[in-house]
Amino acid sequence: MQEGNIGVFDSGIGGVTVLREIIKLLPNENYIYYSDSKNNPYGDKTKEEIIKRCEEIFKLLLSKNCKTVVIACNTASSIASNYLREKYKNIPIIAIEPAYKMVYDYAYDKETLVMATKGTIESEKFNLLYHKYDNHKTKLLECVGLADVIEEGNESKIKNYLERNIGQYKRKIENVVLGCTHYPLIQKEINQVLGGNVRFFNGANRLSVHLKSVLEENELINKADENGKIVFIDSSEKPEKEKRFYKFLKEEDL
Ligand code: DGL
């Protein structure tokens, strides 16, 4: 069982920001990354559509010998993780969530902007987290279409989107929660628009630490001493997805 793969999925290539954190801690594991860019964005889909799609991907990853599955998409996690955990009790499922608790732990008294998809912000799971750790200085911003623009990779569209949607917070925000796994890819651009001293919160590092401890507890750690392999699958089968995925995988934190 230790030789099994770690399945990681997202609605597109954004989950690469989670995978690169995981690999830092678990370099010897073998990974299968599934990018569902044919069905992207998840953020504007119904709950039923997201659950159905996540279950299909989950089953596909299990059929490829995955010993655990990481949901590297905040939208999918907030809507489908409880359903999948309930139904597939024997497989550890690790799910990302917006790092709002970190704001509570480290920068409670600061003006905070949570950026996430509509699906995440409206979800019950996120609302429980938000009300538990509310610092009463938080703005929740549904970034409709932003993951899509990032997925497309057009820099001027990204800049225009940010100017239009977060320009009004310039120098008024100190904490930004990157509540969608695509957003760390444009952290620099977000910082340029907001100006000032912005501190970014991203749940990927915590997820990696948690994943490692779950693998250890379940005796699922791969004991191999060489680096593992990564298999990339994209539902749209567009070759440029794979190229961008590996480019971002190699990039250091932005
Ligand atoms: N990367 C995603 C997330 O973390 C999903 C974006 C989307 O497909 O709308 O929420």
Short mmCIF file of C-alpha atoms and ligand atoms in Angstrom, two decimals:
data_model
loop_
_atom_site.label_atom_id
_atom_site.label_comp_id
_atom_site.label_asym_id
_atom_site.label_seq_id
_atom_site.Cartn_x
_atom_site.Cartn_y
_atom_site.Cartn_z
CA MET A 1 0.00 0.00 0.00
CA GLN A 2 2.88 2.43 0.72
CA GLU A 3 3.75 2.41 -2.97
CA GLY A 4 0.35 3.82 -3.90
CA ASN A 5 0.06 7.29 -5.41
CA ILE A 6 -1.18 10.51 -3.91
CA GLY A 7 -4.02 11.82 -6.06
CA VAL A 8 -4.36 15.59 -6.22
CA PHE A 9 -7.10 17.38 -8.12
CA ASP A 10 -8.40 20.82 -8.93
CA SER A 11 -10.74 22.36 -11.48
CA GLY A 12 -7.60 23.33 -13.42
CA ILE A 13 -3.91 23.96 -12.91
CA GLY A 14 -4.37 26.18 -9.81
CA GLY A 15 -3.89 23.19 -7.50
CA VAL A 16 -0.23 23.23 -8.55
CA THR A 17 0.21 25.81 -5.76
CA VAL A 18 -0.83 23.10 -3.31
CA LEU A 19 1.15 20.31 -4.94
CA ARG A 20 4.43 22.25 -4.85
CA GLU A 21 4.03 22.75 -1.08
CA ILE A 22 3.26 19.05 -0.62
CA ILE A 23 6.32 17.98 -2.62
CA LYS A 24 8.58 20.09 -0.40
CA LEU A 25 7.53 17.93 2.54
CA LEU A 26 6.97 14.63 0.76
CA PRO A 27 9.44 14.50 -2.16
CA ASN A 28 9.57 10.70 -2.31
CA GLU A 29 5.90 10.13 -2.99
CA ASN A 30 4.42 9.49 -6.44
CA TYR A 31 1.68 11.88 -7.53
CA ILE A 32 -1.16 11.91 -10.00
CA TYR A 33 -2.41 15.44 -10.61
CA TYR A 34 -5.80 15.76 -12.27
CA SER A 35 -6.69 19.13 -13.76
CA ASP A 36 -10.35 19.33 -14.72
CA SER A 37 -9.95 22.32 -16.99
CA LYS A 38 -12.59 21.06 -19.40
CA ASN A 39 -15.15 21.72 -16.67
CA ASN A 40 -13.60 24.85 -15.21
CA PRO A 41 -14.67 27.04 -13.44
CA TYR A 42 -16.27 25.16 -10.56
CA GLY A 43 -16.98 28.41 -8.73
CA ASP A 44 -20.13 29.15 -10.70
CA LYS A 45 -21.49 25.59 -10.85
CA THR A 46 -24.32 24.16 -8.74
CA LYS A 47 -23.61 22.07 -5.69
CA GLU A 48 -24.92 18.95 -7.44
CA GLU A 49 -22.71 19.48 -10.49
CA ILE A 50 -19.61 19.94 -8.32
CA ILE A 51 -20.30 16.86 -6.21
CA LYS A 52 -20.92 14.73 -9.31
CA ARG A 53 -17.72 15.87 -10.99
CA CYS A 54 -15.62 15.46 -7.84
CA GLU A 55 -16.90 11.93 -7.33
CA GLU A 56 -16.02 10.99 -10.92
CA ILE A 57 -12.49 12.33 -10.50
CA PHE A 58 -12.15 10.70 -7.11
CA LYS A 59 -13.11 7.30 -8.54
CA LEU A 60 -10.73 7.75 -11.44
CA LEU A 61 -7.87 8.49 -9.02
CA LEU A 62 -8.73 5.42 -6.95
CA SER A 63 -8.67 3.31 -10.11
CA LYS A 64 -5.10 4.58 -10.62
CA ASN A 65 -3.93 3.18 -7.31
CA CYS A 66 -4.21 6.30 -5.16
CA LYS A 67 -3.80 5.64 -1.44
CA THR A 68 -5.07 9.09 -0.53
CA VAL A 69 -6.70 12.00 -2.36
CA VAL A 70 -6.01 15.69 -1.87
CA ILE A 71 -8.74 18.09 -2.95
CA ALA A 72 -6.57 21.02 -4.05
CA CYS A 73 -9.54 23.22 -4.88
CA ASN A 74 -11.28 25.32 -2.23
CA THR A 75 -14.57 25.27 -4.10
CA ALA A 76 -14.61 21.48 -4.46
CA SER A 77 -13.47 21.06 -0.84
CA SER A 78 -16.10 23.32 0.59
CA ILE A 79 -18.89 21.60 -1.32
CA ALA A 80 -17.88 17.97 -1.85
CA SER A 81 -15.38 16.93 0.85
CA ASN A 82 -17.96 15.97 3.49
CA TYR A 83 -19.95 13.98 0.93
CA LEU A 84 -16.85 12.07 -0.24
CA ARG A 85 -15.57 11.44 3.29
CA GLU A 86 -18.96 10.07 4.32
CA LYS A 87 -19.14 7.75 1.33
CA TYR A 88 -15.49 6.60 1.06
CA LYS A 89 -14.51 6.06 4.64
CA ASN A 90 -11.45 3.89 3.92
CA ILE A 91 -9.52 6.46 1.91
CA PRO A 92 -8.00 9.47 3.67
CA ILE A 93 -9.28 12.61 1.98
CA ILE A 94 -7.34 15.79 2.63
CA ALA A 95 -9.09 19.01 1.65
CA ILE A 96 -7.81 22.57 1.35
CA GLU A 97 -9.71 25.42 2.98
CA PRO A 98 -9.24 29.20 2.99
CA ALA A 99 -6.59 30.05 5.61
CA TYR A 100 -8.93 32.27 7.61
CA LYS A 101 -8.01 30.65 10.92
CA MET A 102 -4.40 31.76 10.33
CA VAL A 103 -5.61 35.36 10.32
CA TYR A 104 -7.23 34.72 13.69
CA ASP A 105 -4.00 33.13 14.97
CA TYR A 106 -1.47 35.64 13.60
CA ALA A 107 -3.01 38.94 12.53
CA TYR A 108 -6.43 39.20 14.16
CA ASP A 109 -6.64 42.98 14.46
CA LYS A 110 -5.89 43.79 10.81
CA GLU A 111 -8.18 44.74 7.93
CA THR A 112 -8.69 41.54 5.99
CA LEU A 113 -9.83 40.65 2.50
CA VAL A 114 -10.91 37.08 1.75
CA MET A 115 -10.76 36.36 -1.97
CA ALA A 116 -12.51 33.18 -3.10
CA THR A 117 -15.01 31.86 -5.62
CA LYS A 118 -18.75 32.42 -5.24
CA GLY A 119 -19.13 28.69 -4.54
CA THR A 120 -16.67 28.81 -1.63
CA ILE A 121 -17.98 32.02 -0.08
CA GLU A 122 -21.58 30.83 -0.20
CA SER A 123 -20.80 27.34 1.10
CA GLU A 124 -21.91 26.17 4.53
CA LYS A 125 -18.41 24.86 5.29
CA PHE A 126 -16.76 28.24 4.70
CA ASN A 127 -19.47 30.08 6.64
CA LEU A 128 -18.87 27.90 9.69
CA LEU A 129 -15.16 28.72 9.51
CA TYR A 130 -15.81 32.41 8.94
CA HIS A 131 -18.23 32.84 11.85
CA LYS A 132 -15.96 30.89 14.18
CA TYR A 133 -12.92 33.08 13.50
CA ASP A 134 -14.54 36.37 12.44
CA ASN A 135 -12.22 39.28 13.28
CA HIS A 136 -14.98 41.82 12.45
CA LYS A 137 -12.62 43.56 10.05
CA THR A 138 -13.13 41.25 7.12
CA LYS A 139 -14.50 41.75 3.64
CA LEU A 140 -15.56 38.68 1.71
CA LEU A 141 -15.01 39.06 -2.02
CA GLU A 142 -16.58 36.66 -4.51
CA CYS A 143 -14.10 36.77 -7.37
CA VAL A 144 -16.41 35.56 -10.10
CA GLY A 145 -14.41 34.57 -13.19
CA LEU A 146 -10.96 35.25 -11.72
CA ALA A 147 -9.84 31.59 -11.69
CA ASP A 148 -10.88 31.43 -15.31
CA VAL A 149 -8.75 34.43 -16.29
CA ILE A 150 -5.76 32.95 -14.41
CA GLU A 151 -6.31 29.59 -16.09
CA GLU A 152 -6.21 31.39 -19.44
CA GLY A 153 -2.96 33.13 -18.45
CA ASN A 154 -3.56 36.46 -20.20
CA GLU A 155 -1.61 39.02 -18.14
CA SER A 156 -3.45 42.14 -19.21
CA LYS A 157 -6.83 40.53 -18.51
CA ILE A 158 -5.57 39.59 -15.04
CA LYS A 159 -4.42 43.16 -14.36
CA ASN A 160 -7.69 44.65 -15.58
CA TYR A 161 -9.72 42.21 -13.51
CA LEU A 162 -7.77 43.11 -10.37
CA GLU A 163 -7.96 46.87 -10.97
CA ARG A 164 -11.72 46.65 -11.44
CA ASN A 165 -12.43 44.35 -8.52
CA ILE A 166 -9.90 45.08 -5.79
CA GLY A 167 -8.72 48.56 -6.81
CA GLN A 168 -11.09 50.10 -4.25
CA TYR A 169 -9.14 48.42 -1.41
CA LYS A 170 -5.82 50.03 -2.31
CA ARG A 171 -3.87 50.72 0.92
CA LYS A 172 -6.92 49.75 3.00
CA ILE A 173 -6.11 46.07 3.44
CA GLU A 174 -3.34 44.39 5.43
CA ASN A 175 -4.30 40.69 5.25
CA VAL A 176 -5.34 38.84 2.12
CA VAL A 177 -6.63 35.29 2.35
CA LEU A 178 -6.03 33.53 -0.97
CA GLY A 179 -9.13 31.36 -0.78
CA CYS A 180 -8.79 29.77 -4.21
CA THR A 181 -5.80 27.68 -5.19
CA HIS A 182 -5.39 29.63 -8.44
CA TYR A 183 -4.80 32.95 -6.65
CA PRO A 184 -1.26 32.35 -5.29
CA LEU A 185 -0.21 32.34 -8.96
CA ILE A 186 -1.05 36.07 -9.11
CA GLN A 187 0.00 37.08 -5.59
CA LYS A 188 2.49 39.60 -6.99
CA GLU A 189 -0.17 41.24 -9.16
CA ILE A 190 -2.62 41.41 -6.24
CA ASN A 191 0.08 43.03 -4.13
CA GLN A 192 0.78 45.62 -6.84
CA VAL A 193 -2.86 46.66 -6.96
CA LEU A 194 -3.34 46.78 -3.18
CA GLY A 195 -0.01 48.45 -2.42
CA GLY A 196 1.28 48.84 1.13
CA ASN A 197 2.29 45.98 3.40
CA VAL A 198 0.03 43.12 2.51
CA ARG A 199 0.38 39.81 4.26
CA PHE A 200 -0.88 36.79 2.32
CA PHE A 201 -2.50 33.71 3.86
CA ASN A 202 -2.56 30.48 1.92
CA GLY A 203 -3.69 27.12 3.31
CA ALA A 204 -1.32 24.97 1.22
CA ASN A 205 1.49 24.67 3.75
CA ARG A 206 -0.83 23.62 6.58
CA LEU A 207 -2.47 21.11 4.31
CA SER A 208 0.91 19.54 3.53
CA VAL A 209 1.78 19.18 7.21
CA HIS A 210 -1.61 17.61 7.84
CA LEU A 211 -1.25 15.26 4.85
CA LYS A 212 2.13 14.08 6.10
CA SER A 213 0.79 13.32 9.55
CA VAL A 214 -2.22 11.44 8.13
CA LEU A 215 0.08 9.31 5.96
CA GLU A 216 2.29 8.59 8.97
CA GLU A 217 -0.65 7.65 11.20
CA ASN A 218 -1.99 5.29 8.54
CA GLU A 219 1.45 3.87 7.74
CA LEU A 220 1.12 5.02 4.16
CA ILE A 221 4.39 6.90 3.79
CA ASN A 222 6.46 5.82 0.81
CA LYS A 223 9.80 4.63 2.15
CA ALA A 224 11.63 4.96 -1.18
CA ASP A 225 14.74 7.12 -0.94
CA GLU A 226 14.63 8.66 -4.40
CA ASN A 227 12.31 11.43 -5.62
CA GLY A 228 8.88 10.29 -6.73
CA LYS A 229 7.18 10.79 -10.10
CA ILE A 230 4.40 13.10 -11.15
CA VAL A 231 1.76 12.16 -13.68
CA PHE A 232 -0.28 15.05 -15.05
CA ILE A 233 -3.74 14.53 -16.54
CA ASP A 234 -5.89 17.31 -17.94
CA SER A 235 -9.50 16.73 -18.96
CA SER A 236 -9.33 19.28 -21.79
CA GLU A 237 -6.23 17.55 -23.21
CA LYS A 238 -4.76 20.89 -24.25
CA PRO A 239 -0.96 20.51 -24.33
CA GLU A 240 -0.34 24.06 -23.07
CA LYS A 241 -1.94 23.12 -19.72
CA GLU A 242 0.78 20.61 -19.02
CA LYS A 243 3.51 23.11 -19.96
CA ARG A 244 2.13 25.77 -17.63
CA PHE A 245 1.62 23.23 -14.87
CA TYR A 246 5.31 22.23 -14.89
CA LYS A 247 6.41 25.85 -15.19
CA PHE A 248 4.44 26.77 -12.05
CA LEU A 249 5.53 23.62 -10.26
CA LYS A 250 9.16 24.71 -10.53
CA GLU A 251 8.50 28.31 -9.55
CA GLU A 252 9.46 29.23 -6.03
CA ASP A 253 6.93 30.98 -3.79
CA LEU A 254 5.92 34.21 -5.38
N1 DGL B 1 -8.96 26.50 -7.82
C1 DGL B 1 -10.28 26.59 -7.41
C2 DGL B 1 -10.51 26.92 -5.96
O1 DGL B 1 -9.59 26.75 -5.20
C3 DGL B 1 -11.44 26.63 -8.30
C4 DGL B 1 -11.67 27.73 -9.19
C5 DGL B 1 -12.85 27.48 -10.06
O2 DGL B 1 -12.83 26.51 -10.80
O3 DGL B 1 -13.80 28.26 -9.98
O4 DGL B 1 -11.56 27.33 -5.58
#
